[in-house]
Structure formats: structure tokens, C-alpha cells
Amino acid sequence: MDEKKAAILGEIPRLRRYARSLLRDRDSADDLVQDCLERALVRLDNWQTGESPRRWLFTIMHHLFIDQMRKVNRRGEAAMLPLEAREAQAAPAEQVESIASREIIDALQAISPDRRAALVMVAIEGFSYAEAANILGVPAGTLMSRIARGRDELRGLLDDAARRRAIRIVEK
Amino acid sequence: MTRRDFSERDIHMALDDELPVDERVAYDVWLEANPEMKARSVRYVADRAALRAAFAGVLDEPVPARLQNIVFGEAPVKTAPSSSRWWRAAAAAAMLAIGGVGGYVAGIDHLGLEDPAEDQLAEQAIAAHVLYAAEQRHAVEVPASDKDHLQTWLSNRVGLKLVAPDLAAQGFQLVGGRLLPAGESKAAMLLYEDAKGERISLFVTAESAEKTKGTYGSEEDGPEAIYWLDKGYGCAVVGSLPRAQLTAVAKSAYSQLVAGLAS
């Protein structure tokens, strides 16, 4: 196995984590990683020597994610998929999440995809502003405002969740 | 040491390790002198720790064979992206993101199976109450000081002749109201407050085909809804008052609303 493939293999755990934070559902997240790896292998020649495999792969995956989100929004399919959507929202049974984890994962899913990606890139994946802006293909100023708004939105959603939990309104 | 004014933007930069080294000391001094900003910073640090913890386990999971096989070249590499399911999750995420917090609450009703109409009304009313009654500065869109406009506006939007009941006899003053989504239609929410700051809300919608009434609430000590539906309208009174007191308020509100509808 050549070096490039070994490097790609080494990035899979982090790609899976990023995908999971974007999509929540484990199988859906792995499907996104699969699409990313397939595209990467087809374009192996585009990978410049010296370019970080992580940055290259994250860029590919981010484009797949954003393209699909745009198509979904344009076609309005979100509104037509209530049952599938519900299924996708449900945490897989084998995934043991604490209440705190579930709440923050739910809150993260509720903020806009652009803000979610920016926040996750920096706060979880540990990219610098410059790296994250490069991967997401936006100016640094845009990245910063997405991070700031994303954090603020997340805070509001967590406060709401805590309030709902305290009052236990709707039993499902 | 650099002298400059700091702002909330710097909190994010400091948190993300993007603040220039020679500004850090001045930033720390500024943060210590601004308790509100300090609290914000502490909160963001905690949220980030929770975020990292929530996804930390993913790195330790074994990599699924189907992903490894792609890299090893043991699976046929397709040129077109797989028609995989992940975009459905993306669709769900988009749906939740569209309405922000309001959409999140409203979205839950659309995700569930169809509940009986009265349960939906009560649940929507309780959800709205929980969300907005807790707000101090943004509880209502139109304040009680603009009552005439409030009544006209909500009547036009909801499609009912709506008169805000006078609940002074029960000790409640009108705070104001707001317009909300209710299933396929719209609802008016009127918020009241007593001298102790206890709040109740009235939730009125024009959509109802059946005639029923009752009470609804979880068995926990959360707010309770007393509701009634008649042909052409539905109403719920929500609050965390003792049952007898909430019933008295609901009766008064009911008679005034019905009188208003007929006027």
C-alpha cells in the first residue's frame, strides 16, 4: 500500500468524527465519509505532494456536505421527508449518550449548517482560523462571525433545553 | 503590552487560541474587569468542553470495514457519489435549522404522528408558554400598552375577532401578545402576569372542527393547560397555578373570549 493511501486511512477516525458532528446519525455520517473517500481515491492525482492529507480530505468532505445541503434546501425536500427525518434524528440504539451529550448534540444539529461546520472545525477538530477558512472556502472574517454566532446560538438552545428539561413539558 | 479596546470578538479569539501573544495579558485584565464578559467566556469554555466530550468517543470506535475497504481498493470505486442516506439526515438538519428555536419547537409537532387535535393544541400552547413566559425582555411582540393594535393585528392574522380578556379580578394584568405558528395555521398568544410575577398565557387558534374541552399536562410539576375547542376556534389557558386558580382564570377568560368572538 502506498504512502498516500496509508495517510488517508489514518484520517478516517477524524473524518468520521467531523461527519458525526455534522449529521448526528452514525450510518448517515459514515455514508458521507464513504462518499468522501470514494471521491478522494478518484482524485488521488489532484493531491499535491506536501499538502496535509487532513486538510485535503476535510475540504472534499465539506464540499460534499455543503453541496447536498444546498440541493436539499433548493428542492425543499426537507419539508417532504417527515418520517425519514424523524428516523435520522433518532440516536442509534447502540450509541450511549449522556443527557448532557444528547442535549449538546441536538443543539448543534439545530444551528445552521454553515455555522455548525465553522464551529466544529475550530472547537472540536482544532483547526486554526486560517486553516478552517481555507477548508470551508470563506474569508477569515466570515468564519469568525459564523463561529461567534454559532456559539451564541448553541448557548441559547442549551438554555432552552435545560429549561424544557426542568419543566418536563411534553412526554413522548 | 498592546493597548486596545477588547470586545466579545476577542473572547472567541482567546478561546480559539487566535489572540496574538502580546495581547493576552491586556485581554486577561480586561476580562477580569468585565464580569459579564468573563461569565460569557467561562460559559463558552464549558460548552466547548461538552461539545468535545460528546464526540470524543468517535475516535475510539473501530473503523467500519466498508470504509477501510474503499481505501484498500477492495470495493469497486464508483465515479458518482453513492445514493446514500446521509443526505436525508442533512435534510432533517436543514429543516430544524430553518426556523431556529421557534422552528425547532414547531417542528416537533410535524415529526410526530398525528395526535388528537386537542392534545396538539394543548402541547403547542404549553410549548409556547414554556418558551416565551420565561423571557423577561422578549416575551411578547406587542406590549399591553399598545392593546388596541395588538387586538386588531392578532384578529386579522388569526382570523378571529379577538378581545384580550380582562383578568384583573383574578389578579392578572396583560403583558402583551405574539403571533405563533400552530400546525397548518396561526395562533395568538396573550401573556398575563400577576403582582408576584407569575405568568399565564392564552393560546387561541381559529382551526378546529370538533367540540371538546379538558385539561392537559404532564404528571410532573410543569405547567398545565386548560383547553376548549369549538367549531372554528380553539383556546388553551396555560400556567403553573394551583388547579382551582387556573380553572377560575380559564372560566373568566373563556366567557370573555366567547363574548368577544360574538360581538
Short mmCIF file of C-alpha atoms in Angstrom, two decimals:
data_model
loop_
_atom_site.label_atom_id
_atom_site.label_comp_id
_atom_site.label_asym_id
_atom_site.label_seq_id
_atom_site.Cartn_x
_atom_site.Cartn_y
_atom_site.Cartn_z
CA MET A 1 0.00 0.00 0.00
CA ASP A 2 1.41 3.35 -0.94
CA GLU A 3 2.00 6.26 1.38
CA LYS A 4 -0.97 8.27 0.21
CA LYS A 5 -3.39 5.50 1.00
CA ALA A 6 -1.82 4.96 4.41
CA ALA A 7 -2.23 8.67 5.14
CA ILE A 8 -5.88 8.59 4.07
CA LEU A 9 -6.53 5.56 6.25
CA GLY A 10 -5.09 7.40 9.22
CA GLU A 11 -7.55 10.27 8.76
CA ILE A 12 -10.69 8.15 8.77
CA PRO A 13 -11.36 8.42 12.54
CA ARG A 14 -11.29 12.22 12.36
CA LEU A 15 -13.39 12.31 9.21
CA ARG A 16 -15.95 10.14 10.98
CA ARG A 17 -15.99 12.49 13.96
CA TYR A 18 -16.49 15.54 11.76
CA ALA A 19 -19.25 13.80 9.80
CA ARG A 20 -20.95 12.73 13.01
CA SER A 21 -21.00 16.29 14.30
CA LEU A 22 -22.48 17.48 11.00
CA LEU A 23 -25.13 14.78 10.67
CA ARG A 24 -25.61 13.16 14.08
CA ASP A 25 -26.83 9.78 12.81
CA ARG A 26 -23.98 7.27 12.73
CA ASP A 27 -24.85 5.47 9.50
CA SER A 28 -25.58 8.69 7.65
CA ALA A 29 -22.27 10.11 8.86
CA ASP A 30 -20.38 7.03 7.67
CA ASP A 31 -22.15 7.29 4.31
CA LEU A 32 -20.81 10.81 4.00
CA VAL A 33 -17.30 9.59 4.86
CA GLN A 34 -17.70 6.84 2.27
CA ASP A 35 -18.63 9.36 -0.42
CA CYS A 36 -15.66 11.46 0.63
CA LEU A 37 -13.20 8.54 0.43
CA GLU A 38 -14.54 7.42 -2.94
CA ARG A 39 -14.12 10.90 -4.35
CA ALA A 40 -10.66 11.22 -2.81
CA LEU A 41 -9.44 7.99 -4.39
CA VAL A 42 -10.72 9.00 -7.81
CA ARG A 43 -8.84 12.28 -7.47
CA LEU A 44 -5.71 10.96 -5.86
CA ASP A 45 -3.61 12.67 -8.53
CA ASN A 46 -5.00 16.08 -7.52
CA TRP A 47 -3.48 15.71 -4.11
CA GLN A 48 -0.36 17.90 -4.13
CA THR A 49 2.74 16.49 -2.55
CA GLY A 50 3.27 18.20 0.77
CA GLU A 51 -0.37 19.14 1.21
CA SER A 52 -1.75 17.92 4.52
CA PRO A 53 -3.97 14.87 3.95
CA ARG A 54 -6.24 16.10 6.69
CA ARG A 55 -6.87 19.44 5.03
CA TRP A 56 -7.33 17.84 1.64
CA LEU A 57 -9.84 15.27 2.88
CA PHE A 58 -11.77 17.69 5.06
CA THR A 59 -12.11 20.02 2.07
CA ILE A 60 -13.54 17.22 -0.07
CA MET A 61 -15.97 16.16 2.62
CA HIS A 62 -17.07 19.67 3.36
CA HIS A 63 -17.87 20.29 -0.30
CA LEU A 64 -19.95 17.12 -0.44
CA PHE A 65 -21.83 18.17 2.65
CA ILE A 66 -22.49 21.77 1.59
CA ASP A 67 -23.48 20.79 -1.98
CA GLN A 68 -26.01 18.37 -0.63
CA MET A 69 -27.38 20.85 1.91
CA ARG A 70 -27.87 23.38 -0.89
CA LYS A 71 -29.68 20.85 -3.07
CA VAL A 72 -31.87 19.85 -0.18
CA ASN A 73 -32.78 23.45 0.53
CA ARG A 74 -33.41 24.23 -3.12
CA ARG A 75 -35.63 21.24 -3.73
CA GLY A 76 -37.44 21.75 -0.46
CA GLU A 77 -37.05 18.08 0.31
CA ALA A 78 -36.66 18.76 3.97
CA ALA A 79 -40.34 19.55 4.22
CA MET A 80 -41.37 16.42 2.37
CA LEU A 81 -39.49 13.90 4.44
CA PRO A 82 -41.06 13.97 7.87
CA LEU A 83 -40.73 10.27 8.58
CA GLU A 84 -37.22 9.81 7.26
CA ALA A 85 -36.23 12.98 9.01
CA ARG A 86 -37.54 11.66 12.25
CA GLU A 87 -35.64 8.44 11.75
CA ALA A 88 -32.47 10.35 11.00
CA GLN A 89 -32.87 12.38 14.16
CA ALA A 90 -33.16 9.36 16.40
CA ALA A 91 -29.93 8.36 18.06
CA PRO A 92 -28.85 4.83 17.19
CA ALA A 93 -29.62 2.39 19.96
CA GLU A 94 -26.02 1.31 20.44
CA GLN A 95 -24.94 4.89 20.94
CA VAL A 96 -24.96 5.55 24.64
CA GLU A 97 -25.23 9.25 25.22
CA SER A 98 -25.48 11.08 28.48
CA ILE A 99 -28.24 13.65 28.80
CA ALA A 100 -25.67 16.42 28.53
CA SER A 101 -24.18 14.93 25.38
CA ARG A 102 -27.57 14.37 23.81
CA GLU A 103 -28.60 17.93 24.53
CA ILE A 104 -25.49 19.47 23.06
CA ILE A 105 -25.65 17.19 20.00
CA ASP A 106 -29.30 18.12 19.47
CA ALA A 107 -28.47 21.80 19.87
CA LEU A 108 -25.59 21.52 17.41
CA GLN A 109 -27.95 19.97 14.85
CA ALA A 110 -30.37 22.85 15.26
CA ILE A 111 -27.94 25.59 14.26
CA SER A 112 -27.39 26.40 10.58
CA PRO A 113 -25.06 24.03 8.67
CA ASP A 114 -22.60 26.82 7.85
CA ARG A 115 -22.24 27.85 11.48
CA ARG A 116 -22.14 24.26 12.64
CA ALA A 117 -19.30 23.41 10.27
CA ALA A 118 -17.30 26.51 11.23
CA LEU A 119 -17.71 25.91 14.95
CA VAL A 120 -16.91 22.20 14.77
CA MET A 121 -13.82 22.80 12.61
CA VAL A 122 -12.29 25.05 15.22
CA ALA A 123 -13.78 23.90 18.53
CA ILE A 124 -13.63 20.13 18.04
CA GLU A 125 -11.26 19.47 15.16
CA GLY A 126 -8.76 22.06 16.36
CA PHE A 127 -8.06 23.79 13.04
CA SER A 128 -6.76 27.34 13.17
CA TYR A 129 -8.96 30.12 11.77
CA ALA A 130 -6.74 30.26 8.68
CA GLU A 131 -6.95 26.52 8.07
CA ALA A 132 -10.69 26.35 8.71
CA ALA A 133 -11.37 29.36 6.45
CA ASN A 134 -9.34 27.67 3.74
CA ILE A 135 -11.16 24.34 4.05
CA LEU A 136 -14.59 25.98 4.15
CA GLY A 137 -13.65 28.34 1.34
CA VAL A 138 -14.72 31.53 3.11
CA PRO A 139 -12.84 34.67 4.18
CA ALA A 140 -11.49 34.64 7.75
CA GLY A 141 -13.94 37.37 8.78
CA THR A 142 -16.89 35.26 7.65
CA LEU A 143 -15.51 32.28 9.51
CA MET A 144 -15.16 34.32 12.69
CA SER A 145 -18.68 35.64 12.56
CA ARG A 146 -20.02 32.14 11.92
CA ILE A 147 -18.14 30.85 14.94
CA ALA A 148 -19.35 33.70 17.15
CA ARG A 149 -22.97 33.34 16.04
CA GLY A 150 -22.79 29.58 16.22
CA ARG A 151 -21.58 29.67 19.81
CA ASP A 152 -24.22 32.19 20.77
CA GLU A 153 -26.98 30.16 19.12
CA LEU A 154 -25.74 26.97 20.76
CA ARG A 155 -25.82 28.65 24.16
CA GLY A 156 -29.41 29.79 23.63
CA LEU A 157 -30.52 26.33 22.53
CA LEU A 158 -28.83 24.69 25.51
CA ASP A 159 -30.54 27.13 27.85
CA ASP A 160 -33.88 26.31 26.26
CA ALA A 161 -33.18 22.59 26.55
CA ALA A 162 -32.29 22.97 30.22
CA ARG A 163 -35.49 24.90 30.79
CA ARG A 164 -37.56 22.30 28.98
CA ARG A 165 -35.90 19.54 30.94
CA ALA A 166 -36.57 21.34 34.21
CA ILE A 167 -40.23 21.67 33.44
CA ARG A 168 -40.66 18.40 31.57
CA ILE A 169 -43.45 19.56 29.36
CA VAL A 170 -44.20 17.12 26.66
CA GLU A 171 -43.99 13.41 27.30
CA LYS A 172 -43.45 11.44 24.12
CA MET B 1 1.87 45.49 26.02
CA THR B 2 -0.64 46.44 23.38
CA ARG B 3 -3.30 48.95 24.40
CA ARG B 4 -6.60 48.49 22.68
CA ASP B 5 -10.27 48.00 23.42
CA PHE B 6 -11.43 44.44 23.62
CA SER B 7 -14.84 43.13 22.71
CA GLU B 8 -16.82 39.91 22.63
CA ARG B 9 -15.00 39.03 19.43
CA ASP B 10 -11.81 38.70 21.45
CA ILE B 11 -13.45 36.13 23.70
CA HIS B 12 -13.77 33.85 20.70
CA MET B 13 -10.25 34.57 19.55
CA ALA B 14 -8.80 33.88 23.00
CA LEU B 15 -10.81 30.68 23.28
CA ASP B 16 -9.63 29.50 19.88
CA ASP B 17 -6.03 30.43 20.62
CA GLU B 18 -6.05 33.12 17.92
CA LEU B 19 -5.29 36.11 20.13
CA PRO B 20 -1.77 37.47 19.49
CA VAL B 21 0.55 36.55 22.34
CA ASP B 22 1.38 40.19 23.14
CA GLU B 23 -2.32 40.97 23.67
CA ARG B 24 -3.08 38.18 26.09
CA VAL B 25 -2.11 39.98 29.28
CA ALA B 26 -4.18 43.05 28.42
CA TYR B 27 -7.06 40.77 27.44
CA ASP B 28 -6.95 38.94 30.78
CA VAL B 29 -7.01 42.26 32.63
CA TRP B 30 -9.99 43.38 30.55
CA LEU B 31 -11.81 40.10 31.16
CA GLU B 32 -11.32 40.32 34.92
CA ALA B 33 -12.71 43.85 34.88
CA ASN B 34 -15.85 42.83 32.94
CA PRO B 35 -17.82 40.24 34.90
CA GLU B 36 -20.40 39.87 32.14
CA MET B 37 -17.75 39.09 29.54
CA LYS B 38 -15.94 36.86 31.98
CA ALA B 39 -19.13 34.87 32.54
CA ARG B 40 -19.61 34.60 28.79
CA SER B 41 -16.08 33.31 28.39
CA VAL B 42 -16.50 30.74 31.16
CA ARG B 43 -19.72 29.56 29.58
CA TYR B 44 -18.16 29.14 26.14
CA VAL B 45 -15.28 27.18 27.63
CA ALA B 46 -17.79 24.87 29.31
CA ASP B 47 -19.86 24.46 26.14
CA ARG B 48 -16.76 23.61 24.17
CA ALA B 49 -15.72 21.01 26.73
CA ALA B 50 -19.21 19.46 26.50
CA LEU B 51 -19.02 19.50 22.71
CA ARG B 52 -15.65 17.78 22.69
CA ALA B 53 -16.77 15.23 25.25
CA ALA B 54 -19.89 14.42 23.22
CA PHE B 55 -17.84 13.44 20.18
CA ALA B 56 -14.66 12.17 21.84
CA GLY B 57 -15.78 8.55 21.70
CA VAL B 58 -15.95 8.55 17.89
CA LEU B 59 -12.16 8.47 17.59
CA ASP B 60 -12.02 5.26 19.62
CA GLU B 61 -14.64 3.44 17.58
CA PRO B 62 -13.28 0.76 15.25
CA VAL B 63 -13.28 1.99 11.66
CA PRO B 64 -16.09 0.22 9.77
CA ALA B 65 -14.73 -2.31 7.28
CA ARG B 66 -16.68 -0.77 4.42
CA LEU B 67 -14.67 2.44 4.81
CA GLN B 68 -11.31 0.68 5.07
CA ASN B 69 -12.12 -1.43 2.04
CA ILE B 70 -12.54 1.64 -0.12
CA VAL B 71 -9.01 2.76 0.66
CA PHE B 72 -7.59 -0.75 0.24
CA GLY B 73 -9.25 -0.85 -3.15
CA GLU B 74 -11.26 -3.93 -2.26
CA ALA B 75 -14.54 -2.26 -3.03
CA PRO B 76 -15.30 -1.06 -6.54
CA VAL B 77 -14.76 2.67 -6.66
CA LYS B 78 -17.77 4.40 -8.07
CA THR B 79 -17.37 7.59 -10.04
CA ALA B 80 -20.70 9.03 -8.93
CA PRO B 81 -21.37 9.60 -5.24
CA SER B 82 -23.33 6.75 -3.74
CA SER B 83 -27.03 7.38 -3.49
CA SER B 84 -26.55 7.09 0.20
CA ARG B 85 -28.78 8.02 3.01
CA TRP B 86 -26.67 10.68 4.58
CA TRP B 87 -28.40 13.49 2.75
CA ARG B 88 -31.62 12.59 4.49
CA ALA B 89 -30.01 13.41 7.76
CA ALA B 90 -28.83 16.60 6.11
CA ALA B 91 -32.43 17.29 5.11
CA ALA B 92 -33.56 16.80 8.67
CA ALA B 93 -30.84 19.09 9.90
CA ALA B 94 -31.85 21.72 7.36
CA MET B 95 -35.43 21.52 8.49
CA LEU B 96 -34.50 22.06 12.11
CA ALA B 97 -32.20 24.91 11.23
CA ILE B 98 -34.74 26.81 9.13
CA GLY B 99 -36.86 28.10 11.96
CA GLY B 100 -34.20 28.34 14.64
CA VAL B 101 -35.67 27.88 18.09
CA GLY B 102 -39.25 28.53 17.02
CA GLY B 103 -38.90 26.10 14.18
CA TYR B 104 -37.45 23.55 16.50
CA VAL B 105 -40.46 23.66 18.79
CA ALA B 106 -42.94 23.80 15.92
CA GLY B 107 -41.01 21.10 14.06
CA ILE B 108 -41.50 18.55 16.80
CA ASP B 109 -45.23 18.57 16.14
CA HIS B 110 -44.69 17.82 12.47
CA LEU B 111 -42.30 14.99 13.15
CA GLY B 112 -44.67 13.11 15.41
CA LEU B 113 -47.62 11.04 14.43
CA GLU B 114 -50.89 12.89 14.35
CA ASP B 115 -52.15 13.48 17.84
CA PRO B 116 -55.74 14.23 18.63
CA ALA B 117 -56.42 17.88 17.85
CA GLU B 118 -56.90 18.87 21.46
CA ASP B 119 -53.61 17.33 22.55
CA GLN B 120 -51.86 19.18 19.75
CA LEU B 121 -53.46 22.43 20.79
CA ALA B 122 -52.52 21.88 24.43
CA GLU B 123 -48.99 20.83 23.59
CA GLN B 124 -48.43 23.78 21.30
CA ALA B 125 -49.82 26.09 23.95
CA ILE B 126 -47.60 24.61 26.66
CA ALA B 127 -44.52 24.69 24.43
CA ALA B 128 -45.15 28.35 23.61
CA HIS B 129 -45.74 29.16 27.26
CA VAL B 130 -42.54 27.46 28.37
CA LEU B 131 -40.54 29.22 25.69
CA TYR B 132 -41.89 32.73 25.98
CA ALA B 133 -43.17 33.14 29.53
CA ALA B 134 -39.59 32.66 30.75
CA GLU B 135 -38.39 35.57 28.62
CA GLN B 136 -38.05 38.80 30.50
CA ARG B 137 -37.39 41.31 27.75
CA HIS B 138 -38.68 39.49 24.68
CA ALA B 139 -41.72 37.68 25.99
CA VAL B 140 -44.12 39.49 23.68
CA GLU B 141 -44.03 41.14 20.27
CA VAL B 142 -46.63 43.80 21.02
CA PRO B 143 -46.88 45.12 24.60
CA ALA B 144 -50.12 45.73 26.51
CA SER B 145 -49.55 49.48 26.21
CA ASP B 146 -50.49 49.02 22.56
CA LYS B 147 -53.53 46.87 23.31
CA ASP B 148 -55.80 48.15 20.55
CA HIS B 149 -53.22 47.48 17.90
CA LEU B 150 -52.44 44.09 19.46
CA GLN B 151 -56.09 43.02 19.26
CA THR B 152 -56.57 44.26 15.69
CA TRP B 153 -53.34 42.73 14.46
CA LEU B 154 -53.86 39.32 16.05
CA SER B 155 -57.53 39.24 14.98
CA ASN B 156 -56.55 39.88 11.39
CA ARG B 157 -53.74 37.36 11.35
CA VAL B 158 -55.50 34.55 13.20
CA GLY B 159 -58.86 35.19 11.56
CA LEU B 160 -60.96 35.59 14.69
CA LYS B 161 -62.38 38.60 16.44
CA LEU B 162 -60.05 38.55 19.39
CA VAL B 163 -60.63 40.58 22.54
CA ALA B 164 -57.94 40.28 25.20
CA PRO B 165 -59.83 39.24 28.34
CA ASP B 166 -59.62 41.43 31.43
CA LEU B 167 -58.30 39.16 34.16
CA ALA B 168 -57.74 41.85 36.80
CA ALA B 169 -60.34 40.21 39.06
CA GLN B 170 -58.10 37.13 39.13
CA GLY B 171 -55.06 39.31 39.77
CA PHE B 172 -53.56 39.16 36.28
CA GLN B 173 -52.58 42.05 34.04
CA LEU B 174 -51.97 41.77 30.30
CA VAL B 175 -48.24 41.87 29.38
CA GLY B 176 -48.82 41.69 25.62
CA GLY B 177 -49.05 39.16 22.84
CA ARG B 178 -47.43 37.50 19.91
CA LEU B 179 -48.28 35.58 16.74
CA LEU B 180 -47.21 31.93 16.52
CA PRO B 181 -47.40 29.03 14.09
CA ALA B 182 -49.94 26.36 15.06
CA GLY B 183 -49.83 23.32 12.82
CA GLU B 184 -51.00 24.48 9.41
CA SER B 185 -52.42 27.69 10.78
CA LYS B 186 -51.62 30.55 13.16
CA ALA B 187 -52.23 31.18 16.80
CA ALA B 188 -52.36 34.23 19.04
CA MET B 189 -50.61 34.08 22.38
CA LEU B 190 -51.60 36.54 25.09
CA LEU B 191 -49.37 36.71 28.14
CA TYR B 192 -50.56 37.81 31.59
CA GLU B 193 -48.67 38.40 34.80
CA ASP B 194 -49.72 38.82 38.43
CA ALA B 195 -48.17 41.02 41.12
CA LYS B 196 -45.72 38.28 42.11
CA GLY B 197 -44.52 37.83 38.55
CA GLU B 198 -46.35 34.54 37.99
CA ARG B 199 -47.29 34.25 34.34
CA ILE B 200 -50.08 32.57 32.46
CA SER B 201 -50.79 32.56 28.77
CA LEU B 202 -53.80 32.26 26.50
CA PHE B 203 -53.32 30.46 23.24
CA VAL B 204 -56.05 31.00 20.63
CA THR B 205 -56.29 29.46 17.19
CA ALA B 206 -59.01 29.57 14.55
CA GLU B 207 -58.52 25.98 13.47
CA SER B 208 -60.83 23.42 14.95
CA ALA B 209 -63.64 21.27 13.69
CA GLU B 210 -64.62 19.47 16.83
CA LYS B 211 -66.15 20.41 20.11
CA THR B 212 -64.38 19.26 23.23
CA LYS B 213 -62.74 20.53 26.38
CA GLY B 214 -60.48 19.29 29.12
CA THR B 215 -57.18 19.68 30.87
CA TYR B 216 -53.77 18.55 29.76
CA GLY B 217 -50.40 18.39 31.41
CA SER B 218 -47.67 16.01 32.34
CA GLU B 219 -47.83 14.45 35.78
CA GLU B 220 -44.69 16.34 36.71
CA ASP B 221 -44.99 19.78 38.21
CA GLY B 222 -44.82 21.51 34.83
CA PRO B 223 -47.43 23.93 33.53
CA GLU B 224 -50.91 22.68 32.80
CA ALA B 225 -53.25 23.62 30.01
CA ILE B 226 -57.00 24.00 30.32
CA TYR B 227 -58.39 23.97 26.82
CA TRP B 228 -61.59 24.02 24.93
CA LEU B 229 -62.31 23.64 21.26
CA ASP B 230 -65.46 24.62 19.49
CA LYS B 231 -66.35 24.81 15.84
CA GLY B 232 -63.98 27.37 14.36
CA TYR B 233 -61.72 28.08 17.29
CA GLY B 234 -59.61 26.51 19.97
CA CYS B 235 -58.22 28.05 23.11
CA ALA B 236 -55.91 26.95 25.90
CA VAL B 237 -55.02 28.66 29.15
CA VAL B 238 -51.58 27.60 30.36
CA GLY B 239 -49.94 28.17 33.70
CA SER B 240 -48.37 26.58 36.74
CA LEU B 241 -51.08 27.78 39.12
CA PRO B 242 -52.98 25.52 41.51
CA ARG B 243 -55.72 23.78 39.54
CA ALA B 244 -58.60 25.69 41.19
CA GLN B 245 -56.99 29.04 40.47
CA LEU B 246 -56.15 28.14 36.88
CA THR B 247 -59.74 26.94 36.38
CA ALA B 248 -61.10 30.23 37.69
CA VAL B 249 -58.84 32.17 35.34
CA ALA B 250 -59.79 29.92 32.42
CA LYS B 251 -63.53 30.34 33.08
CA SER B 252 -63.23 34.09 33.13
CA ALA B 253 -61.06 34.14 30.01
CA TYR B 254 -63.41 31.75 28.25
CA SER B 255 -66.55 33.75 28.83
CA GLN B 256 -64.88 36.98 27.76
CA LEU B 257 -63.31 35.44 24.66
CA VAL B 258 -66.59 33.90 23.55
CA ALA B 259 -68.40 37.20 24.17
CA GLY B 260 -65.70 38.93 22.15
CA LEU B 261 -65.95 36.45 19.28
CA ALA B 262 -69.69 37.01 19.07
CA SER B 263 -69.53 40.79 19.33
#
